[in-house]
Amino acid sequence: MQNIEGQVQSEMFAKMFMAAPKVEMKELNNLFFELCYKACNLKCKHCYIEKNPYKQEKDFIPVEKIKAALLQTKSEKLSSIYLTGGEPLMHPDFNTILRMCLKFSNVTVMSNGYLINDKKARFLRKIDDENNFETIYRISIDHFDELKNDEIRGRGSFRKAMSAILNLAKYEFNPIISVCNYYQESQKDLFEGFYALFKKYNFEIENINLKIMPYFEKNTNCEPIESFDFDVEKLDCYNSRILSANGVYSCPALSNDFRARSGSDMSNYSKRTFLDTNICAKCIKHFSKNQVNDWM
């Protein structure tokens, strides 16, 4: 009986993977490091990471794992490294990790800005000036209206993020505002709202300064991927991988999800991935590159 059940399950998995479109990576251009998974100082409504609301978890990736990955990908054509989380600046060795990564590529730090005060921004400028590569900071604000943003991200998050952006601009960084379009407004309205907001502070944003991502409801289904006409080369998984404490995954939004697992480390990871999840379908339907910077 067990053999029959096992055979049925094998056939089901085979059919699933045969039906799912696949993406073959040609070269690795974008390498994400998930410095922590659940360690974060916010509890945003749209976050896809399930966290314990009563416990601050500390699940930081070891520095040695990142160092090994950088050496293992030295021959790859990296154009950018991304430090993400959780909240990456909560990693106790964040400064060390940033310095290591800047020896190999430009680095984008994806942060909520809570820990970037004037002193920290000045120190980050010092790190940037020590290296030939550039650091880009992507700070999350989900609406130009303070109340609407704080409804999503928590009370006080708007002012903390604004402070971080202005501190970074003060020390000659050109931060990107990362927006999850929770209220499903037009990109035109969002750009105009943020433009007017930052103009008050003499920081005139351009299209390059605004990264708008669609809001994906966690538990809603999407149409079958086969119903969409899409170009795989425009997807993040075509030239990106993310390394977490648990291994390598094909998509930052599917980090630590067994369906997107590509290997245990960057020395021998799979360059093939199957678009067989609900997140894949939503990504294809609503957007192209959700995670990498728009000019990449």
JSON list of C-alpha atoms in Angstrom, two decimals, residues 15 31-32 39 49 58 61 68 86 99 106-108 131 134 152 228 237 247 250 253 288:
[
{"chain": "A", "resi": 15, "resn": "LYS", "atom": "CA", "xyz": [3.12, 16.42, -13.35]},
{"chain": "A", "resi": 31, "resn": "LEU", "atom": "CA", "xyz": [23.18, 38.33, -5.11]},
{"chain": "A", "resi": 32, "resn": "PHE", "atom": "CA", "xyz": [20.93, 38.86, -2.10]},
{"chain": "A", "resi": 39, "resn": "ALA", "atom": "CA", "xyz": [14.57, 39.71, 13.32]},
{"chain": "A", "resi": 49, "resn": "ILE", "atom": "CA", "xyz": [7.31, 36.58, 6.91]},
{"chain": "A", "resi": 58, "resn": "LYS", "atom": "CA", "xyz": [17.44, 36.79, 16.53]},
{"chain": "A", "resi": 61, "resn": "ILE", "atom": "CA", "xyz": [23.24, 34.64, 9.27]},
{"chain": "A", "resi": 68, "resn": "ALA", "atom": "CA", "xyz": [32.37, 32.08, 1.80]},
{"chain": "A", "resi": 86, "resn": "GLY", "atom": "CA", "xyz": [14.06, 41.19, 8.38]},
{"chain": "A", "resi": 99, "resn": "ARG", "atom": "CA", "xyz": [32.59, 46.45, 4.21]},
{"chain": "A", "resi": 106, "resn": "ASN", "atom": "CA", "xyz": [27.89, 47.84, -5.48]},
{"chain": "A", "resi": 107, "resn": "VAL", "atom": "CA", "xyz": [25.64, 47.17, -2.48]},
{"chain": "A", "resi": 108, "resn": "THR", "atom": "CA", "xyz": [21.97, 48.00, -1.94]},
{"chain": "A", "resi": 131, "resn": "ASN", "atom": "CA", "xyz": [35.63, 51.76, -1.07]},
{"chain": "A", "resi": 134, "resn": "GLU", "atom": "CA", "xyz": [28.84, 52.42, -4.12]},
{"chain": "A", "resi": 152, "resn": "ILE", "atom": "CA", "xyz": [0.41, 49.61, 7.48]},
{"chain": "A", "resi": 228, "resn": "PHE", "atom": "CA", "xyz": [0.05, 34.90, -18.84]},
{"chain": "A", "resi": 237, "resn": "CYS", "atom": "CA", "xyz": [14.89, 34.73, -10.65]},
{"chain": "A", "resi": 247, "resn": "GLY", "atom": "CA", "xyz": [20.58, 27.90, 2.09]},
{"chain": "A", "resi": 250, "resn": "SER", "atom": "CA", "xyz": [15.73, 31.50, -6.31]},
{"chain": "A", "resi": 253, "resn": "ALA", "atom": "CA", "xyz": [10.10, 36.58, -1.67]},
{"chain": "A", "resi": 288, "resn": "SER", "atom": "CA", "xyz": [8.49, 42.12, -13.65]}
]
